[in-house]
Short mmCIF file of C-alpha atoms in Angstrom, two decimals:
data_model
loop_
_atom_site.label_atom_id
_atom_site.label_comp_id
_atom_site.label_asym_id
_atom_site.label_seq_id
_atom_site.Cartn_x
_atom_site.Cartn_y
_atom_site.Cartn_z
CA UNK A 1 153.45 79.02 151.63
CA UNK A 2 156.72 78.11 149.74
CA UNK A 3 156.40 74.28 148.28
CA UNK A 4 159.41 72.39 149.48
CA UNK A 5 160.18 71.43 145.81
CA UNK A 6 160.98 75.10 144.96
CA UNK A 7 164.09 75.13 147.02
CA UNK A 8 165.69 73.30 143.56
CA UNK A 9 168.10 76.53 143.22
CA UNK A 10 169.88 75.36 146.29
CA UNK A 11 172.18 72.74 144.56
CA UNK A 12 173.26 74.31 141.70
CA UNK A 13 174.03 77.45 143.34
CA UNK A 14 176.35 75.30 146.13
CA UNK A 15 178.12 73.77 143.55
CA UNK A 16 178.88 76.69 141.73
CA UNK A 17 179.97 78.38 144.50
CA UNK A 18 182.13 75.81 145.52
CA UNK A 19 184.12 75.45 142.60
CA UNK A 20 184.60 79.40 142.25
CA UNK A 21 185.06 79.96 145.48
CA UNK A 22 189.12 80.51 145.13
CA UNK A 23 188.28 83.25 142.97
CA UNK A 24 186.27 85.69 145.32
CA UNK A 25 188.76 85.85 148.73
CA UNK A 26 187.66 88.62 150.73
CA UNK A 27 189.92 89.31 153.81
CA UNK A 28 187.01 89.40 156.32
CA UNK A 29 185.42 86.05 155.29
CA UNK A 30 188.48 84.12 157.37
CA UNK A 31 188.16 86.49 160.07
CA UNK A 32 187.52 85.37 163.71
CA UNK A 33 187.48 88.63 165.71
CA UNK A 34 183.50 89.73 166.06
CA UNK A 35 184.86 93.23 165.96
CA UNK A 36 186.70 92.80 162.97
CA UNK A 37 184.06 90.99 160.86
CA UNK A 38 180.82 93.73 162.11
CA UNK A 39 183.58 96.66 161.18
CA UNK A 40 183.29 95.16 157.87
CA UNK A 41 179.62 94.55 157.48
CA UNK A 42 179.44 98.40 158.40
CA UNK A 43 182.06 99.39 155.63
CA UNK A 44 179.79 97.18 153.06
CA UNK A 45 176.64 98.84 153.73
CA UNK A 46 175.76 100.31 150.31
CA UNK A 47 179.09 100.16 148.97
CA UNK A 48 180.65 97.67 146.71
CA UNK A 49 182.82 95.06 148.16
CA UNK A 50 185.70 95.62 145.75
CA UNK A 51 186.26 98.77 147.26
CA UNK A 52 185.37 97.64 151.11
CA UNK A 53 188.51 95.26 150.26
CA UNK A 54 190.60 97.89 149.40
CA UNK A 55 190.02 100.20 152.47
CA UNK A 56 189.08 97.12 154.41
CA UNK A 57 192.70 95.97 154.74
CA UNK A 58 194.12 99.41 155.62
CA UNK A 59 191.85 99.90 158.14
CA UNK A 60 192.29 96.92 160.35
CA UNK A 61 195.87 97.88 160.28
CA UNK A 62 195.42 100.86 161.63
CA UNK A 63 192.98 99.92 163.60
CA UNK A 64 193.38 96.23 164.68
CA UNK A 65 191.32 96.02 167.76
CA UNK A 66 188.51 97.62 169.45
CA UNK A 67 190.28 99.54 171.90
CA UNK A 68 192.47 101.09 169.19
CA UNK A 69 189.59 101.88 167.45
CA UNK A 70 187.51 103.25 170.33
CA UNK A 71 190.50 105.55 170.90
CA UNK A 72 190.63 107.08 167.70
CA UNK A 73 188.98 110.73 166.36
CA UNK A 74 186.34 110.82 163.74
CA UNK A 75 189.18 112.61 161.45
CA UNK A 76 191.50 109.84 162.08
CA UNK A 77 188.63 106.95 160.79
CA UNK A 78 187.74 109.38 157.98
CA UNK A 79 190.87 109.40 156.37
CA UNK A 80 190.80 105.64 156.40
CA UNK A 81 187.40 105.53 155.10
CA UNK A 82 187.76 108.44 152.80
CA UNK A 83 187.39 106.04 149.26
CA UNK A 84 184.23 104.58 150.63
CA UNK A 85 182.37 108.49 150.77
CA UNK A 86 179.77 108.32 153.33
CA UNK A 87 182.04 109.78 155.59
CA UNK A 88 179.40 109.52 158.49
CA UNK A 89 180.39 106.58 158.91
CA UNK A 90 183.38 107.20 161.18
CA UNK A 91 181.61 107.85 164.31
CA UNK A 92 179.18 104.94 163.70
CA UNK A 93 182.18 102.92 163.72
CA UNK A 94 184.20 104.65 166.78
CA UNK A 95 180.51 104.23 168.87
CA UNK A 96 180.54 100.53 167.86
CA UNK A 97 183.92 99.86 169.14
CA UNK A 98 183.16 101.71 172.37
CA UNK A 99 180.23 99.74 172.50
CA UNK A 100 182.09 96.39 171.94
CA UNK A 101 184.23 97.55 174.80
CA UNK A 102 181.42 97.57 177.17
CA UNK A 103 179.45 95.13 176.22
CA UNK A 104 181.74 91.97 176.13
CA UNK A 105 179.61 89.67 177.60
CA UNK A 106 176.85 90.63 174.45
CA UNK A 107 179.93 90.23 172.15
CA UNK A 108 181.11 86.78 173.62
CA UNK A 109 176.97 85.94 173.01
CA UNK A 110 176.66 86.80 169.45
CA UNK A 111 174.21 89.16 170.40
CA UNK A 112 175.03 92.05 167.77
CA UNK A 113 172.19 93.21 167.60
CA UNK A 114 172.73 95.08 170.96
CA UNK A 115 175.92 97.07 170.03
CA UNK A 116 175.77 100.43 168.91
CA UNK A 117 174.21 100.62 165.26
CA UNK A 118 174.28 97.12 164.35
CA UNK A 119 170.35 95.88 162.82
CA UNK A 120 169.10 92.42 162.46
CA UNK A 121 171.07 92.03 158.92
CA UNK A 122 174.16 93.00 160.02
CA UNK A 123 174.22 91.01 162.98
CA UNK A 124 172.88 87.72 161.05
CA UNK A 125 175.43 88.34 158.35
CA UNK A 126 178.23 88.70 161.29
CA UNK A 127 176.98 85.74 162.69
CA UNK A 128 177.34 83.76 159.77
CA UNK A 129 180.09 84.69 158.66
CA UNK A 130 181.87 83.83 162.61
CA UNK A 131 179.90 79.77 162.24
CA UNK A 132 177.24 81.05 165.08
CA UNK A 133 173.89 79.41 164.50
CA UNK A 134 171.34 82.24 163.19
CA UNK A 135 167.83 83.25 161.66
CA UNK A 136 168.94 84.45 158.05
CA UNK A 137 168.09 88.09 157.39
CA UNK A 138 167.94 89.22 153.55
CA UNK A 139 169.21 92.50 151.98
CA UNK A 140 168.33 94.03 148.91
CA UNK A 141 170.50 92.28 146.65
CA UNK A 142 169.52 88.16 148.03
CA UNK A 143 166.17 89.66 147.67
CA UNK A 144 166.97 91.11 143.90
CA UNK A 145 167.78 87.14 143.17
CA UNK A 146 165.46 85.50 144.91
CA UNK A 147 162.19 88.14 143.23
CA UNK A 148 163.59 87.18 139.94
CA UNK A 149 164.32 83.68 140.19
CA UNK A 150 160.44 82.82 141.65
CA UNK A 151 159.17 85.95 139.28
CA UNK A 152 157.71 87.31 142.25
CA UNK A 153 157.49 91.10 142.85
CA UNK A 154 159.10 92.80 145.88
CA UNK A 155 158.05 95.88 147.76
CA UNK A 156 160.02 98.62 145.81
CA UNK A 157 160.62 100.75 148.64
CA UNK A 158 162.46 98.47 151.62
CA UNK A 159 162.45 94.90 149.21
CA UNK A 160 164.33 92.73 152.00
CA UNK A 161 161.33 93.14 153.86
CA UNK A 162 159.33 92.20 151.51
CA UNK A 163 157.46 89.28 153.85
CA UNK A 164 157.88 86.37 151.76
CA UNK A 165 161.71 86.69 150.64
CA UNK A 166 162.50 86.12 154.29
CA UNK A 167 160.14 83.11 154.21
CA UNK A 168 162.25 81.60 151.11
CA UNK A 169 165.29 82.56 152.27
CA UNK A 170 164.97 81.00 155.82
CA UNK A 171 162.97 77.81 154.87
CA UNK A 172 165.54 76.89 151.40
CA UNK A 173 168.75 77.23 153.87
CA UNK A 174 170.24 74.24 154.34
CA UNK A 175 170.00 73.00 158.13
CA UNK A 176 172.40 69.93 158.35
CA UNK A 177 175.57 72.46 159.70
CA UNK A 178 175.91 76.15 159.92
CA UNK A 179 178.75 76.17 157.43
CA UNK A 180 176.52 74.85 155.16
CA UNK A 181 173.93 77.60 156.11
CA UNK A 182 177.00 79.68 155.91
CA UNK A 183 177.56 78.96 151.97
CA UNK A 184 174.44 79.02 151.11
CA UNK A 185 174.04 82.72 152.46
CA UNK A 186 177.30 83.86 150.90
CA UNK A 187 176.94 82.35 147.40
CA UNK A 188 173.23 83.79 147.27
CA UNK A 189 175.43 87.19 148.11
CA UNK A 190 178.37 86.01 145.48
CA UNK A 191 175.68 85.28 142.53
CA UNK A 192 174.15 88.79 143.38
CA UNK A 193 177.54 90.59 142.77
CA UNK A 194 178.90 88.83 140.00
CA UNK A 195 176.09 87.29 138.35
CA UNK A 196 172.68 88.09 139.28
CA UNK A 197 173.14 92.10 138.50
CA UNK A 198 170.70 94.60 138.77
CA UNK A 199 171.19 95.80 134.97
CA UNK A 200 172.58 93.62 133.01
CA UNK A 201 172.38 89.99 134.45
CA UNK A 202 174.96 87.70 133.39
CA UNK A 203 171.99 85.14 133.06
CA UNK A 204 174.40 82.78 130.22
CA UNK A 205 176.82 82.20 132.88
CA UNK A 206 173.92 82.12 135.84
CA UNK A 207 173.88 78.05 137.25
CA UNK A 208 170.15 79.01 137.77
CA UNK A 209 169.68 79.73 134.42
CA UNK A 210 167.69 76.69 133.62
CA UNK A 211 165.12 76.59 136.34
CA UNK A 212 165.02 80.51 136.96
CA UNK A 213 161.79 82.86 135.81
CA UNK A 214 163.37 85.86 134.69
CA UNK A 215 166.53 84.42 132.45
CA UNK A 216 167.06 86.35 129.64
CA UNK A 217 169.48 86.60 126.42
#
């Protein structure tokens, strides 16, 4: 069981993100349309956010709602998403709109989870990032930070399911509002982008530096 007192990180990650904040806008963070904000948790999946923002941008213009989206070919998304490779991606993304078309009432709910190819993290991370109340789900990169901040090993093969990340990630989030649940979640994603690396940590410029297991240099 995690001890309450290891939850310590929490603070000095906050404030760090806090006053950096300014300095990591990306487009889909102040977005308020559930269609716009799972389009780009899909984009993000295994691909790195300063090329999502690139494409990201482009593609809500050309595709600014569901419908328009939902009416489109798979050539016409691929061209779009074309930077990002994974081209299969276009029909995953045409399917979701057609199922956020259908399924408004599931939409209006926050219930992601049952549109067309959206999984528990995507959904959570939706959720958060739209101020609905959620159970946090990790992904490989929170877990990354959170194995080598406790020095605890993760299962090498699916590591946000490794059991007790979830555990630590749930029972450390703060629970007084969901936007502070909401910057917790995002600077644990923010430290593992620009800090928390996996070669190469930054660990000098980490603000868990002094407390964490695995600091180096």
């Amino acid at each position: 069981m995690l001890k309450s007192g290891n939850c310590g990180f929490v603070k000095p990650l906050l404030s760090w993100w806090t006053r950096t904040d300014k300095a990591r806008y990306y487009a889909w963070r102040t977005a308020r349309d559930p269609y716009r904000v799972l389009v780009a948790e899909v984009l993000l999946q295994r691909t790195r956010r300063d090329k999502v923002q690139e494409v990201y941008r482009e593609f809500v213009a050309r595709f600014p709602t569901a419908r328009a989206l939902a009416d489109a070919s798979k050539d016409q998304v691929e061209e779009v998403i074309a930077p990002l490779g994974l081209k299969k991606r276009a029909i995953y993304l045409v399917q979701l709109a057609r199922s956020i078309l259908k399924k408004r009432d599931v939409v209006e709910a926050g219930r992601f989870e049952e549109l067309s190819g959206i999984g528990p993290y995507t959904a959570s991370a939706a959720r958060i990032i739209l101020g609905i109340n959620t159970v946090l789900h990790p992904d490989s990169s929170i877990a990354r930070v959170l194995s080598r901040y406790f020095g605890r090993p993760l299962d090498q093969h699916r590591p946000a399911s490794t059991a007790w990340v979830a555990e630590t990630l749930r029972k450390c989030a703060p629970v007084d509002s969901v936007e502070e649940m909401r910057s917790y979640f995002l600077a644990l994603l923010d430290l593992a982008w620009e800090i928390c690396k996996p070669r190469k940590p930054l660990c000098k410029r980490c603000p868990l530096a002094g407390s964490c297991s695995n600091t180096t240099n």
